[in-house]
PDB file of C-alpha atoms in Angstrom:
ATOM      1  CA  UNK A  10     -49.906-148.727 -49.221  1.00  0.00           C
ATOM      2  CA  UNK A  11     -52.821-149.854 -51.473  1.00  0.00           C
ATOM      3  CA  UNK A  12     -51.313-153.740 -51.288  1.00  0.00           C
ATOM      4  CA  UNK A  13     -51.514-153.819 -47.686  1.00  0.00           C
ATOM      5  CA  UNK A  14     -53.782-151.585 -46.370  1.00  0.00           C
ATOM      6  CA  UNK A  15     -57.727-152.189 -46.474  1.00  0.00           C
ATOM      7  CA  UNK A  16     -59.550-149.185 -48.297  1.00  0.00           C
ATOM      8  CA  UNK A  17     -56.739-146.975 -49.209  1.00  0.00           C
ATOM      9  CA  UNK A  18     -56.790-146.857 -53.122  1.00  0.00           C
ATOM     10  CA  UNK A  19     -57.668-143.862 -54.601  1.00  0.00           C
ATOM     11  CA  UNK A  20     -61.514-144.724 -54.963  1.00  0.00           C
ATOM     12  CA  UNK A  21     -61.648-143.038 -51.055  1.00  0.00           C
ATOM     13  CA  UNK A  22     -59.851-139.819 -52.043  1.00  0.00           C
ATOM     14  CA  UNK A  23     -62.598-137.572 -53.800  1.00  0.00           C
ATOM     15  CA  UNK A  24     -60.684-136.068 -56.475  1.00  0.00           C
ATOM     16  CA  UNK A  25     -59.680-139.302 -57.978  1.00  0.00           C
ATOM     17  CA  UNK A  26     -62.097-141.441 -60.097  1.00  0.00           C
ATOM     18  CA  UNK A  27     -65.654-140.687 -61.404  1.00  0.00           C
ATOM     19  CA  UNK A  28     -66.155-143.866 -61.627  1.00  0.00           C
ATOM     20  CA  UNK A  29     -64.793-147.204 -60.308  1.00  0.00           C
ATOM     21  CA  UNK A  30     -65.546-150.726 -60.085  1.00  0.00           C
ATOM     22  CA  UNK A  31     -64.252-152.905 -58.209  1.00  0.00           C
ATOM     23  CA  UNK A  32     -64.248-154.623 -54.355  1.00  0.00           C
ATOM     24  CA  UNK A  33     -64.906-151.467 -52.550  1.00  0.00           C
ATOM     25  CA  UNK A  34     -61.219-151.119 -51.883  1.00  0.00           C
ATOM     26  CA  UNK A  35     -60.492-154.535 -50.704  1.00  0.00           C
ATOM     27  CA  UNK A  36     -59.612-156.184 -53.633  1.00  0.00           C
ATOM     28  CA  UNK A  37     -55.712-156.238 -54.396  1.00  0.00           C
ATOM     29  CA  UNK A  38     -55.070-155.739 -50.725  1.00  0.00           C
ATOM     30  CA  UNK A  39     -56.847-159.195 -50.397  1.00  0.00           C
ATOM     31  CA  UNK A  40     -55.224-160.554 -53.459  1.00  0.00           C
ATOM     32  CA  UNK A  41     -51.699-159.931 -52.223  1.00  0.00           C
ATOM     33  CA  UNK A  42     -52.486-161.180 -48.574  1.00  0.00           C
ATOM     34  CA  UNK A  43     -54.041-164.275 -49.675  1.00  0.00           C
ATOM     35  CA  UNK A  44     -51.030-165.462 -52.044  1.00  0.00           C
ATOM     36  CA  UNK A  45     -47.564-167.062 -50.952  1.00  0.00           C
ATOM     37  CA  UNK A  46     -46.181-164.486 -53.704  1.00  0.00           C
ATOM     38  CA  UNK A  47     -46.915-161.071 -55.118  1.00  0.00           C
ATOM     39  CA  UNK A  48     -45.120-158.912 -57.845  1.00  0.00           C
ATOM     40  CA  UNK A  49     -46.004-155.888 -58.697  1.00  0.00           C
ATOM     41  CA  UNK A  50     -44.808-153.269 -61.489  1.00  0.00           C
ATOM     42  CA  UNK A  51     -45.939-150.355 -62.300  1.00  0.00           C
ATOM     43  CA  UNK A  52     -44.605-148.690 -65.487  1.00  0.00           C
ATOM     44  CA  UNK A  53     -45.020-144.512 -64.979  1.00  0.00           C
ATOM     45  CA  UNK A  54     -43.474-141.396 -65.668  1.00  0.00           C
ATOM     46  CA  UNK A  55     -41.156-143.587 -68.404  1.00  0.00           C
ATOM     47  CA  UNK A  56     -39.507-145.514 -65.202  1.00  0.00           C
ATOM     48  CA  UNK A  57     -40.472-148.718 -63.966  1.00  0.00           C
ATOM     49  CA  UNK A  58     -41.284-149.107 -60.683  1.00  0.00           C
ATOM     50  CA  UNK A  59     -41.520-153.091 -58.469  1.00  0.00           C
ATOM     51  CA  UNK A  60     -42.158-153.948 -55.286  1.00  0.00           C
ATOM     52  CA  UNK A  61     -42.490-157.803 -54.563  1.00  0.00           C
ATOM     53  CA  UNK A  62     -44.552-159.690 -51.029  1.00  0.00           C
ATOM     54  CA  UNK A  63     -44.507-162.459 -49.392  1.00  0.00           C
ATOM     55  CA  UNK A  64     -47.930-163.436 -47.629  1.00  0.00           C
ATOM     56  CA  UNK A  65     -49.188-159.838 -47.949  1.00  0.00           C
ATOM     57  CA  UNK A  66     -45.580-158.910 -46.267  1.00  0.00           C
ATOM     58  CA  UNK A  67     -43.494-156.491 -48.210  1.00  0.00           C
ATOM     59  CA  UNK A  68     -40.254-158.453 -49.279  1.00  0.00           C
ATOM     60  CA  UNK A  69     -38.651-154.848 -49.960  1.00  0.00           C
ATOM     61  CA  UNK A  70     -39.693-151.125 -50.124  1.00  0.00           C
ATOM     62  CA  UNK A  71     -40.938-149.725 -53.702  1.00  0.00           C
ATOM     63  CA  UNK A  72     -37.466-149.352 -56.372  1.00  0.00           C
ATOM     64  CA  UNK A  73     -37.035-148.238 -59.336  1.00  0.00           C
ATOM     65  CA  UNK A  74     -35.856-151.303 -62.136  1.00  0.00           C
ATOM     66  CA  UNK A  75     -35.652-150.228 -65.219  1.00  0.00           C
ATOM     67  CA  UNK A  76     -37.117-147.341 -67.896  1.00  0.00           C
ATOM     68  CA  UNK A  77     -40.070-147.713 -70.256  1.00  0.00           C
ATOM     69  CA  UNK A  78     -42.135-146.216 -72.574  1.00  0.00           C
ATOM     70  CA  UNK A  79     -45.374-147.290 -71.464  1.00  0.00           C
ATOM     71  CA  UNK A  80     -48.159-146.620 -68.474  1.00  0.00           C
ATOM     72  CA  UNK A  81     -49.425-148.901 -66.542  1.00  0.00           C
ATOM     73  CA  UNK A  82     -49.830-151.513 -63.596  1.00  0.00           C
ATOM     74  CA  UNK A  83     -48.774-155.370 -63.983  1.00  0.00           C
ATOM     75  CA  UNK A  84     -49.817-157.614 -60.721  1.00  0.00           C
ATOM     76  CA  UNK A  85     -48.535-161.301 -60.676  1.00  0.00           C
ATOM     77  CA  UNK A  86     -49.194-163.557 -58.097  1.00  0.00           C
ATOM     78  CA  UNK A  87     -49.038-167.149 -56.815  1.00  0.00           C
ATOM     79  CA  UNK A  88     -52.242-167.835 -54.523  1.00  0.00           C
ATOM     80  CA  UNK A  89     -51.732-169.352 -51.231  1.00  0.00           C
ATOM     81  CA  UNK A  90     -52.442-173.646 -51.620  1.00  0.00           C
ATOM     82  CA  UNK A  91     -52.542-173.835 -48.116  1.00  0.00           C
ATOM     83  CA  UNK A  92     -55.724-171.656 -47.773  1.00  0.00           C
ATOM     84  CA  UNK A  93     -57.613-172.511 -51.154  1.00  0.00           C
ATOM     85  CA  UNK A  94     -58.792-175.849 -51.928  1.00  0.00           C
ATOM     86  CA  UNK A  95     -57.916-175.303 -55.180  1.00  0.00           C
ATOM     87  CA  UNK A  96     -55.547-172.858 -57.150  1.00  0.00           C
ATOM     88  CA  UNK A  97     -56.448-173.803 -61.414  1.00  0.00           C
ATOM     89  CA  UNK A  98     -58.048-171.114 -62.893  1.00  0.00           C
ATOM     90  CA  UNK A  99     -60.623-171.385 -65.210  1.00  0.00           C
ATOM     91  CA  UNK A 100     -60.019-169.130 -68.385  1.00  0.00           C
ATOM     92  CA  UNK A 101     -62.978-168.425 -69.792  1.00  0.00           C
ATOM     93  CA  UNK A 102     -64.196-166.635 -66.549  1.00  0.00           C
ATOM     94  CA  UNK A 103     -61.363-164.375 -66.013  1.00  0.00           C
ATOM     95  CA  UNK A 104     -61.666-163.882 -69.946  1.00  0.00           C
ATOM     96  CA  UNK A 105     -65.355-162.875 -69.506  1.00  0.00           C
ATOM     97  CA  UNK A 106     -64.259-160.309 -66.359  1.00  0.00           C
ATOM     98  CA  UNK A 107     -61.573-158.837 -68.274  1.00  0.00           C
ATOM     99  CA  UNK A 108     -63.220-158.337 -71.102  1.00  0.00           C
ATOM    100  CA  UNK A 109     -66.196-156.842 -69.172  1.00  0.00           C
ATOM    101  CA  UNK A 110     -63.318-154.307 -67.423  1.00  0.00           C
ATOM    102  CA  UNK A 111     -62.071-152.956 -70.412  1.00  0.00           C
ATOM    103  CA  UNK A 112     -65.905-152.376 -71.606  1.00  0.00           C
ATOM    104  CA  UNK A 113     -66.688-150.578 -68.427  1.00  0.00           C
ATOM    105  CA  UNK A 114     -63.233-148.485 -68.842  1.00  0.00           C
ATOM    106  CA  UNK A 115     -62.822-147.707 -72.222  1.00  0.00           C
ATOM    107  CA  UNK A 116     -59.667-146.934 -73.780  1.00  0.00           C
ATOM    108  CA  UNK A 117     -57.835-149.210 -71.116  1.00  0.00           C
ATOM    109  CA  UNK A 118     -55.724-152.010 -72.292  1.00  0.00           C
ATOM    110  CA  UNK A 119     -56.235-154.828 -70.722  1.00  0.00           C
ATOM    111  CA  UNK A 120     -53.938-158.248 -71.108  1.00  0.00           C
ATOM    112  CA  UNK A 121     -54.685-161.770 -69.961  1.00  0.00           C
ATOM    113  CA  UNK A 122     -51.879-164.108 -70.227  1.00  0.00           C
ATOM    114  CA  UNK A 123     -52.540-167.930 -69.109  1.00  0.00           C
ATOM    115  CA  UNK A 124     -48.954-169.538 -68.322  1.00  0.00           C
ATOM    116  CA  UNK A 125     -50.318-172.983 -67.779  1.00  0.00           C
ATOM    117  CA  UNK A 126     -51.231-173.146 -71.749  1.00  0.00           C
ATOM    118  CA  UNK A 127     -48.571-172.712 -74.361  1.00  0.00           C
ATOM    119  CA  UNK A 128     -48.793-171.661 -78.625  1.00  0.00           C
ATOM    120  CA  UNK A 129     -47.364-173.533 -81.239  1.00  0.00           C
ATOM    121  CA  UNK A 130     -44.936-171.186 -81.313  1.00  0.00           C
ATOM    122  CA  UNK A 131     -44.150-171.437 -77.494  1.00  0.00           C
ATOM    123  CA  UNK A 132     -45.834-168.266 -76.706  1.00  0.00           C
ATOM    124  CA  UNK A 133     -47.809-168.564 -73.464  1.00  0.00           C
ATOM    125  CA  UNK A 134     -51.468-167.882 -74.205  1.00  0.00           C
ATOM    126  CA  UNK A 135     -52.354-164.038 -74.375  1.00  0.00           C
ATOM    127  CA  UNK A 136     -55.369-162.502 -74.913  1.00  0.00           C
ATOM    128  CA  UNK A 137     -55.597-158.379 -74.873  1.00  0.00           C
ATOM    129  CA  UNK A 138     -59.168-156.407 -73.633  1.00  0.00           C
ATOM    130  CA  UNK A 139     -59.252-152.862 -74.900  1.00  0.00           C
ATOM    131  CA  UNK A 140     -62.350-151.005 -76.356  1.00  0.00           C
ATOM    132  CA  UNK A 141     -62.400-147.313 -77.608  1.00  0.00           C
ATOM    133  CA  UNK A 142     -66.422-147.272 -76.946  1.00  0.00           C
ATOM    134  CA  UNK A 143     -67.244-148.216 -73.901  1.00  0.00           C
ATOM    135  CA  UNK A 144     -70.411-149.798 -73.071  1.00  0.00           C
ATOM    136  CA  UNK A 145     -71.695-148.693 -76.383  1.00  0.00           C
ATOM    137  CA  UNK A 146     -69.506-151.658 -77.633  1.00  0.00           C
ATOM    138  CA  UNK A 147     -70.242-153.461 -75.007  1.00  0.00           C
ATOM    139  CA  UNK A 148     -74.311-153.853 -75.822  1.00  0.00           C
ATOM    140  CA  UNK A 149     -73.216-154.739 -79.115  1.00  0.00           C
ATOM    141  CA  UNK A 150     -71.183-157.358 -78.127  1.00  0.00           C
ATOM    142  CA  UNK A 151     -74.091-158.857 -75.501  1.00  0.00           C
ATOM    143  CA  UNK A 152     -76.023-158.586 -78.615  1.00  0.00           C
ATOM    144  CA  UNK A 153     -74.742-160.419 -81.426  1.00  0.00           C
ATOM    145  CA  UNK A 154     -75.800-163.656 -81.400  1.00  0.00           C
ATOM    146  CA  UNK A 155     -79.654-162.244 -81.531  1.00  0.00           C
ATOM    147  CA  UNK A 156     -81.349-160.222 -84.013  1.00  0.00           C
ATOM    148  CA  UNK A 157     -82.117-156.432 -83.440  1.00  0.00           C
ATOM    149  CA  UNK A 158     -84.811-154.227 -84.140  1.00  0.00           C
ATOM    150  CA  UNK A 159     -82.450-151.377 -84.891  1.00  0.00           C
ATOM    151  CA  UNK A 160     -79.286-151.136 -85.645  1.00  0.00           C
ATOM    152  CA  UNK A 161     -78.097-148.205 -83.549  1.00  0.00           C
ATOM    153  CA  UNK A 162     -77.482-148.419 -80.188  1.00  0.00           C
ATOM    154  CA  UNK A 163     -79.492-145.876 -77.812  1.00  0.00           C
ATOM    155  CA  UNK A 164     -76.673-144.307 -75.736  1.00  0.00           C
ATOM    156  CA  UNK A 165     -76.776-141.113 -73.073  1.00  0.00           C
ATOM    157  CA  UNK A 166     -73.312-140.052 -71.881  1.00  0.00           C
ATOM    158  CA  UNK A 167     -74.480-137.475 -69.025  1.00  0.00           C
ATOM    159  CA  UNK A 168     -74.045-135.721 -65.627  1.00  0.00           C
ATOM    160  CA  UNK A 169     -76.490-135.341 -62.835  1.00  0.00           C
ATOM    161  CA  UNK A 170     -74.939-133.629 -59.469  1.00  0.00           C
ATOM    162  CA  UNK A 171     -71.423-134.452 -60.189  1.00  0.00           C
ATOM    163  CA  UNK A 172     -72.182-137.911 -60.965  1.00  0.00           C
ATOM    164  CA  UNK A 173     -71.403-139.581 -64.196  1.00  0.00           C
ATOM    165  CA  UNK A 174     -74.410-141.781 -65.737  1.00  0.00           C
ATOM    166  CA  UNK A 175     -73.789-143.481 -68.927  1.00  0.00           C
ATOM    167  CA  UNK A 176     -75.992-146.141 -70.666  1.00  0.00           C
ATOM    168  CA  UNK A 177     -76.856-147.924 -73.682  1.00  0.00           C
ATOM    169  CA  UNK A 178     -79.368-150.029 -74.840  1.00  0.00           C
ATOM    170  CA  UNK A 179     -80.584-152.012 -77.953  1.00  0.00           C
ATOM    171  CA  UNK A 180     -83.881-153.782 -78.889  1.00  0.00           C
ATOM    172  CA  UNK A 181     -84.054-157.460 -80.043  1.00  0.00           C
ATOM    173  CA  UNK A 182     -86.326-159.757 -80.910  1.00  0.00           C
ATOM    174  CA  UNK A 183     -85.747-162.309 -78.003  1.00  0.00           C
ATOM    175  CA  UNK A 184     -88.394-162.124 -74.829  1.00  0.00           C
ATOM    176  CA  UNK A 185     -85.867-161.711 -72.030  1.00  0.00           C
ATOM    177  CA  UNK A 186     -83.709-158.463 -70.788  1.00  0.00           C
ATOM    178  CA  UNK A 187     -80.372-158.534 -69.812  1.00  0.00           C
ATOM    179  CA  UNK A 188     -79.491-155.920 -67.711  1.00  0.00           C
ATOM    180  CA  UNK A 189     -76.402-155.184 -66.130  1.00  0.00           C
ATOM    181  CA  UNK A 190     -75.449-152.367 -64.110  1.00  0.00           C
TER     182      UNK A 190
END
């Protein structure tokens, strides 16, 4: 249901996340309707689920292909040339949103793979996300190319009425903030 329908991931259904980010529900729905093709796979409960569209159209229902040991959700898809001007890429900004996802989610793993560009060893280009502190990590990493005032990183991991709030911040020498929320 989440590929097709508009708003019906589990961001909606109150027991589900404590946090998301994302499109406000819209977001892989859109993906799969704007695209010519869509696979998905989702790897759970050590079975491997696929379901594959055409044009946002289911090509079949959900079955089961295979077994594996790993969890998880794996979305390819072609985007429609007939509705974009253009359908290249560029890298470095789905590098810099990936990376930023597995910041904002830590202890996801999160893998990029660019089939356009090959290795010398005829591996398409991969590039894996994953961070086991968060946005901790995260202000370190906005912060490296500048010198700080401390070296730890002020960080509150709280709760106020139900609702998550986690932050960190470091000092540096520079005169401009960079704040992102």
């Amino acid at each position: 249901v989440v590929m097709t329908v508009l708003h019906a991931g589990g961001k909606f259904d109150k027991g589900s996340y404590k946090v998301s980010g994302g499109l406000h529900g819209v977001g892989v729905s859109c993906v799969n309707a704007l695209s010519t093709h869509m696979t998905t796979n989702v790897f759970r409960n050590g079975k491997i689920y696929q379901q594959e569209y055409a044009c946002g159209k289911p090509l079949y229902p959900v079955k089961e292909v295979g077994t594996s040991d790993i969890t998880g959700t794996k979305q390819t898809f072609w985007p429609d040339g007939s509705i974009f001007t253009t359908t290249e890429y560029k890298y470095d900004i789905l590098q810099a949103r990936m990376r930023e996802l597995a910041y904002l989610n830590k202890g996801i793993r999160i893998t990029l793979t660019d089939r356009r560009v090959k290795n010398e060893d005829g591996t398409f280009k991969a590039e894996t996300f994953h961070s086991e502190e968060g946005v901790k990590e995260f202000v370190r990493f906005l912060n490296r190319n500048n010198e700080s005032l401390i070296n730890d990183v002020i960080y509150l991991n709280t709760e106020k009425n139900g609702t998550p709030i986690e932050c960190a911040i470091m000092y540096n020498t520079g005169y401009r903030e960079s704040l992102h929320s």
